[in-house]
PDB file of C-alpha atoms in Angstrom:
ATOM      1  CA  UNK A   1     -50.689  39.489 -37.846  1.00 31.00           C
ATOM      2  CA  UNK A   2     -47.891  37.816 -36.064  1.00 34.00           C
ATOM      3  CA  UNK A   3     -44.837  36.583 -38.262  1.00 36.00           C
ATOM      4  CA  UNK A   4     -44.892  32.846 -38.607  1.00 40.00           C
ATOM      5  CA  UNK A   5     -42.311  31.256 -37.114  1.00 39.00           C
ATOM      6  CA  UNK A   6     -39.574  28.540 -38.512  1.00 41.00           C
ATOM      7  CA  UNK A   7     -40.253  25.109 -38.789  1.00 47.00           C
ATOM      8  CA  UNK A   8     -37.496  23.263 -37.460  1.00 62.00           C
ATOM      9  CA  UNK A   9     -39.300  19.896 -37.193  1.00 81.00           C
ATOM     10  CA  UNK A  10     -40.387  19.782 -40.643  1.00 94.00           C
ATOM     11  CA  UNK A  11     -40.518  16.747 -42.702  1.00 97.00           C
ATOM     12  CA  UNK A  12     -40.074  16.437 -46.366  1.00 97.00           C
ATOM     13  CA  UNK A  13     -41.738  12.883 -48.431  1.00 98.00           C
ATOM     14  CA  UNK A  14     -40.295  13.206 -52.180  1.00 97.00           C
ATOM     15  CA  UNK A  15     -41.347  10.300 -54.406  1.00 95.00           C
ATOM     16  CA  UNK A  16     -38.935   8.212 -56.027  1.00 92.00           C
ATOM     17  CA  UNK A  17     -38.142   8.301 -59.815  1.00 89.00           C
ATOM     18  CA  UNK A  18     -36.764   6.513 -62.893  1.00 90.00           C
ATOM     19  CA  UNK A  19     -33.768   7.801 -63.162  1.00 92.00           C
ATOM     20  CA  UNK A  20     -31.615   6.150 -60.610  1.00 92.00           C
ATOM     21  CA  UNK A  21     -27.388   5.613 -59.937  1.00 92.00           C
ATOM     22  CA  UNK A  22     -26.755   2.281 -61.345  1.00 90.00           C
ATOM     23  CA  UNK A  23     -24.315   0.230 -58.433  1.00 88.00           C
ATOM     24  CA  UNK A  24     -23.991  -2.828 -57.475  1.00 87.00           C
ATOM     25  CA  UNK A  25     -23.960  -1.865 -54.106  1.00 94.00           C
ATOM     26  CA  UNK A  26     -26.894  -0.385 -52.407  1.00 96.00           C
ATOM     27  CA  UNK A  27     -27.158   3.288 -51.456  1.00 95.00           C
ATOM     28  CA  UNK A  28     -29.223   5.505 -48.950  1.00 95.00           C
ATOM     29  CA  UNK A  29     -32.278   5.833 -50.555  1.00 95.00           C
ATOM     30  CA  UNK A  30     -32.242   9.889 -50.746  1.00 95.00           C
ATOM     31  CA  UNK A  31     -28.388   8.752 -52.935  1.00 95.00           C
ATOM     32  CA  UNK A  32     -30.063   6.510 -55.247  1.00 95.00           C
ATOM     33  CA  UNK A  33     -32.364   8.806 -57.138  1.00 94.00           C
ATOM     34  CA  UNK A  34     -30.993  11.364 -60.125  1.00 93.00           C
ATOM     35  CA  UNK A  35     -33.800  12.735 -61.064  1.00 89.00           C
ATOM     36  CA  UNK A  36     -37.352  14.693 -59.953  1.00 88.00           C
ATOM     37  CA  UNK A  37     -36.845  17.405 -57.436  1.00 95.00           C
ATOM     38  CA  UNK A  38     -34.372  14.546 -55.161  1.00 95.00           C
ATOM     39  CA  UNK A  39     -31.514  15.779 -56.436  1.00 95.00           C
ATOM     40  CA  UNK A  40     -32.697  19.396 -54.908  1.00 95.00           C
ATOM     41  CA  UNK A  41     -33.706  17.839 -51.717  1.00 96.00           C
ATOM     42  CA  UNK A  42     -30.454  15.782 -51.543  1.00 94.00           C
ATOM     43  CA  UNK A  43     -28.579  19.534 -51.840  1.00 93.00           C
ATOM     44  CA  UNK A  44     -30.681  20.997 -49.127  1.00 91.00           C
ATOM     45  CA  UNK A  45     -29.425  17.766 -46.418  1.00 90.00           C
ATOM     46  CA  UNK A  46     -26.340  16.935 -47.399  1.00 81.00           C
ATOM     47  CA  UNK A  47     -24.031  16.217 -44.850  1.00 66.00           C
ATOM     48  CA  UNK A  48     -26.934  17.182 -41.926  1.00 68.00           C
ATOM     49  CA  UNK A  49     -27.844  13.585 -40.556  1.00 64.00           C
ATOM     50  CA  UNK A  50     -30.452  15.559 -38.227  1.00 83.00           C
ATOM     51  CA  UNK A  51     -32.091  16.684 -41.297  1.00 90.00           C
ATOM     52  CA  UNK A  52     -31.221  13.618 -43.514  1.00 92.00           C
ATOM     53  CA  UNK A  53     -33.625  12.131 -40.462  1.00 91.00           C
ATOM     54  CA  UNK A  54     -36.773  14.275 -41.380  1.00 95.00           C
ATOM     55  CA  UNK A  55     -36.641  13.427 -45.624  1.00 96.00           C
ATOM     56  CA  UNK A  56     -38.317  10.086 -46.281  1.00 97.00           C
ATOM     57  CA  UNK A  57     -38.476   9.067 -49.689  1.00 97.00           C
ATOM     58  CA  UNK A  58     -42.023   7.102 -51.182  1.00 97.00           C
ATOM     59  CA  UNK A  59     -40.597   4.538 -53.400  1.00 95.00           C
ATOM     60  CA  UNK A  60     -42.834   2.433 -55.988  1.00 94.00           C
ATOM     61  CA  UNK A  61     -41.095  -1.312 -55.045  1.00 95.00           C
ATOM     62  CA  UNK A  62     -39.568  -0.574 -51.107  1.00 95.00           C
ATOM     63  CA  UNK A  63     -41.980   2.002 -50.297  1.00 96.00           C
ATOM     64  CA  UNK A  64     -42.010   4.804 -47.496  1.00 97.00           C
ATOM     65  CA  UNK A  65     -38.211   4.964 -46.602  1.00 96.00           C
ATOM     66  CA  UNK A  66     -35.871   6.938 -44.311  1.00 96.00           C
ATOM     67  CA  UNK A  67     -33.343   8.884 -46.769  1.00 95.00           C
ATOM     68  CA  UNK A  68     -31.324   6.265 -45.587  1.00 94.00           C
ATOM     69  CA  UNK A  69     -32.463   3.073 -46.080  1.00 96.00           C
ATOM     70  CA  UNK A  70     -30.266   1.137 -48.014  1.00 96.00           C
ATOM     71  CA  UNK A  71     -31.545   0.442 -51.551  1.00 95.00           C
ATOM     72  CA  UNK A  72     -30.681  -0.577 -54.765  1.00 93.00           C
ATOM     73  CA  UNK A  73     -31.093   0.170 -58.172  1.00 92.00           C
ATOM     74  CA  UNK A  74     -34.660  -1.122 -59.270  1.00 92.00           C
ATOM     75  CA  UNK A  75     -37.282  -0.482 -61.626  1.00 91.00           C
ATOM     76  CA  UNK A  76     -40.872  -0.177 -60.767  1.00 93.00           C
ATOM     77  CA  UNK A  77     -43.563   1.971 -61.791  1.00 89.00           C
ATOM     78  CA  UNK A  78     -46.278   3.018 -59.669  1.00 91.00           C
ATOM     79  CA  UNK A  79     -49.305   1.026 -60.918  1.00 91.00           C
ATOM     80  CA  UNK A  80     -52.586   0.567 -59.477  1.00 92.00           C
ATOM     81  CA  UNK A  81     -51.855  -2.282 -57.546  1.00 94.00           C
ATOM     82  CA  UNK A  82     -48.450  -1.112 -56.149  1.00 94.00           C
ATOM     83  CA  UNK A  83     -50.572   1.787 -54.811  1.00 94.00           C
ATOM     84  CA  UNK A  84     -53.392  -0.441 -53.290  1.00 95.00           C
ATOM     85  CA  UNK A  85     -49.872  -2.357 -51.497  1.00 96.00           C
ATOM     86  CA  UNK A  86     -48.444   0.394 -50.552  1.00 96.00           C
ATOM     87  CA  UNK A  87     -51.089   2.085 -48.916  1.00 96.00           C
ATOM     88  CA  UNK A  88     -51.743  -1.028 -46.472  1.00 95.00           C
ATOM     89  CA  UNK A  89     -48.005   0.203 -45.208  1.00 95.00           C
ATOM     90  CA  UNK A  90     -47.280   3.483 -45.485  1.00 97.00           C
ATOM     91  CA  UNK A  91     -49.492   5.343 -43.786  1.00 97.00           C
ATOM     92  CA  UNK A  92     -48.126   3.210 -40.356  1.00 96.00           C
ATOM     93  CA  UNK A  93     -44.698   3.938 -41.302  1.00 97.00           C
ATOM     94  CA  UNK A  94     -45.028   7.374 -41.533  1.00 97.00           C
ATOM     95  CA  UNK A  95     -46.848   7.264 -37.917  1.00 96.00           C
ATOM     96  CA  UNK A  96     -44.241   5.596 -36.860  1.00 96.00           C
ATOM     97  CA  UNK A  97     -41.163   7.864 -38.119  1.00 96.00           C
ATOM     98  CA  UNK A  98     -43.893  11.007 -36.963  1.00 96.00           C
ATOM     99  CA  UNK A  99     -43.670   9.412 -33.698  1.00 95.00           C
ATOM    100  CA  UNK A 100     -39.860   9.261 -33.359  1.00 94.00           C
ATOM    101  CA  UNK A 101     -39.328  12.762 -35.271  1.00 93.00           C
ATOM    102  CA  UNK A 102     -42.565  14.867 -34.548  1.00 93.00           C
ATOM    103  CA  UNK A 103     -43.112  17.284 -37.069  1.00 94.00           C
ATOM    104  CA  UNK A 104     -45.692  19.852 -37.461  1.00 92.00           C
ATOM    105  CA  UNK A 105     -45.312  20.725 -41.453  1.00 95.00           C
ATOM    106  CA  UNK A 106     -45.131  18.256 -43.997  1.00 97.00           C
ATOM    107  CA  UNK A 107     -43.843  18.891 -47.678  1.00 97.00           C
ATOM    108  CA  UNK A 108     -45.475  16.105 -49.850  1.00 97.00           C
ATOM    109  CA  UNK A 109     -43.305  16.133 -53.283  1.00 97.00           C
ATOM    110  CA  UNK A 110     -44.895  14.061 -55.218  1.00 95.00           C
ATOM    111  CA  UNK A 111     -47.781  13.430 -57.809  1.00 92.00           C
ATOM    112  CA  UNK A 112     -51.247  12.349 -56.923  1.00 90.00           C
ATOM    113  CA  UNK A 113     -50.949   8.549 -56.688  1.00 89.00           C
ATOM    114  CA  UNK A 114     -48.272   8.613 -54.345  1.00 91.00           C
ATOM    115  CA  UNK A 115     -49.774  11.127 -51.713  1.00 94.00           C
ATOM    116  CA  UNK A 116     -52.818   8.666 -52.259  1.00 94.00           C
ATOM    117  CA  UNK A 117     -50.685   5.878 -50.793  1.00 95.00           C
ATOM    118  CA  UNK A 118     -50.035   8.042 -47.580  1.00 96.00           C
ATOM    119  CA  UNK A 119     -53.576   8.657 -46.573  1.00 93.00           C
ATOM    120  CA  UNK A 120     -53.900  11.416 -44.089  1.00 94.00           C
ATOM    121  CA  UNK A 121     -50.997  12.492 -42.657  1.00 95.00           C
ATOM    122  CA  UNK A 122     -51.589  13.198 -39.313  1.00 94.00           C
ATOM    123  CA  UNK A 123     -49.799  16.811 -38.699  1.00 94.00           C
ATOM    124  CA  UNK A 124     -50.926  20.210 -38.525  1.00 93.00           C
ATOM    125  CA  UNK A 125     -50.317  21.465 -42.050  1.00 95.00           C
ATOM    126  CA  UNK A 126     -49.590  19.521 -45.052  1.00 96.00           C
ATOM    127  CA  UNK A 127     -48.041  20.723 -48.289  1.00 96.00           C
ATOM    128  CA  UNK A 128     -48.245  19.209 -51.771  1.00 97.00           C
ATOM    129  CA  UNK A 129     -46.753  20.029 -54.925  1.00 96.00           C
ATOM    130  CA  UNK A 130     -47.668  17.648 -57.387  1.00 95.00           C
ATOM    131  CA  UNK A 131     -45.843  19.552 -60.316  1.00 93.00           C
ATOM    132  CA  UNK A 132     -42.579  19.571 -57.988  1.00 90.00           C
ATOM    133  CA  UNK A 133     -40.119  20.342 -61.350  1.00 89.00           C
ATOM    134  CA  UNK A 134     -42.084  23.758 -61.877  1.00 91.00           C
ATOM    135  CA  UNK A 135     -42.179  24.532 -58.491  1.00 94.00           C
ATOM    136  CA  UNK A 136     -38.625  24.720 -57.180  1.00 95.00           C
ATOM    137  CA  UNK A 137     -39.123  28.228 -56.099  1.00 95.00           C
ATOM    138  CA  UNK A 138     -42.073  27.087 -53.713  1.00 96.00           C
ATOM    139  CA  UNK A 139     -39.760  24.214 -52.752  1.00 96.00           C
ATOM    140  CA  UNK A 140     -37.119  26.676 -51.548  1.00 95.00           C
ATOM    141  CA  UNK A 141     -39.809  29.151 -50.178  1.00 95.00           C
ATOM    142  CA  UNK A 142     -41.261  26.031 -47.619  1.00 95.00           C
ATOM    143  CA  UNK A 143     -37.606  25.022 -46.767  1.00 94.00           C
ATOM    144  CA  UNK A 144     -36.436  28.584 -46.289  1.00 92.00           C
ATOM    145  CA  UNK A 145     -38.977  28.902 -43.909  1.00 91.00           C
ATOM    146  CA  UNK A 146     -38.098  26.195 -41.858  1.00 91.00           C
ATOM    147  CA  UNK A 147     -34.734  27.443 -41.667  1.00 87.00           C
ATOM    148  CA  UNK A 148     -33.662  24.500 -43.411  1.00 89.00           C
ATOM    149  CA  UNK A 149     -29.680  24.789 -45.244  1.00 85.00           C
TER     150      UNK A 149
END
């Protein structure tokens, strides 16, 4: 069996969170969050606009964003009907970033509802980790692989 190779063109959707920077300014989106497995992500990017690029963030009130979009401090759950909103958008954003950054892997960080608001994504292999705070070790393992930082 042939070794699999890197993943170089990657892309990594982490959903937002509750625990965000308070400013009065806004931030990049991928800045804004504390808490979830972000702060991880944010380590893994930092400083690597090419890879900043290929993390988008799934946010409750803006939506699918590029890590970043500037944003400010909010607060809004994901209900029912911000899913049902979201999901009339996001799945054509992400074509859209997809087309400008074409990735073959997705890593989908992120509990149920939110990869529900995505749809299909339209790659060759798709990841999710719904338990992302548990998992940070299969986190590294997909990012290692793709010869991320």
């Amino acid at each position: 069996m042939a070794a699999e190779l890197a993943v170089a063109d990657g892309l990594v959707v982490v959903a937002c969170c509750k625990e965000k920077r308070v400013t009065a300014a806004p931030l990049p989106a991928l800045d804004l969050y504390e808490g979830w497995v972000v702060p991880l992500i944010r380590d893994r990017v930092t400083e690597r606009s090419g890879l900043r690029a290929r993390v988008l963030v799934l946010s409750a009130l803006y939506g699918l964003l590029t890590a970043d979009a500037p944003v400010s401090t909010y607060e809004q759950p994901m209900t029912e009907e911000r899913a049902r909103v979201l999901a009339g958008r996001a799945p054509s954003v992400l074509r859209r970033h997809l087309a400008r950054f074409p990735s073959s892997e997705v890593l989908l960080l992120m509990e149920a509802p939110y990869a529900e608001v995505l749809g299909t994504v339209p790659v060759t292999r798709t990841r999710l980790i719904t338990d992302p705070m548990d998992r940070h070790s299969d986190i590294h393992s997909v990012l290692d692989s793709w010869s991320w930082p």
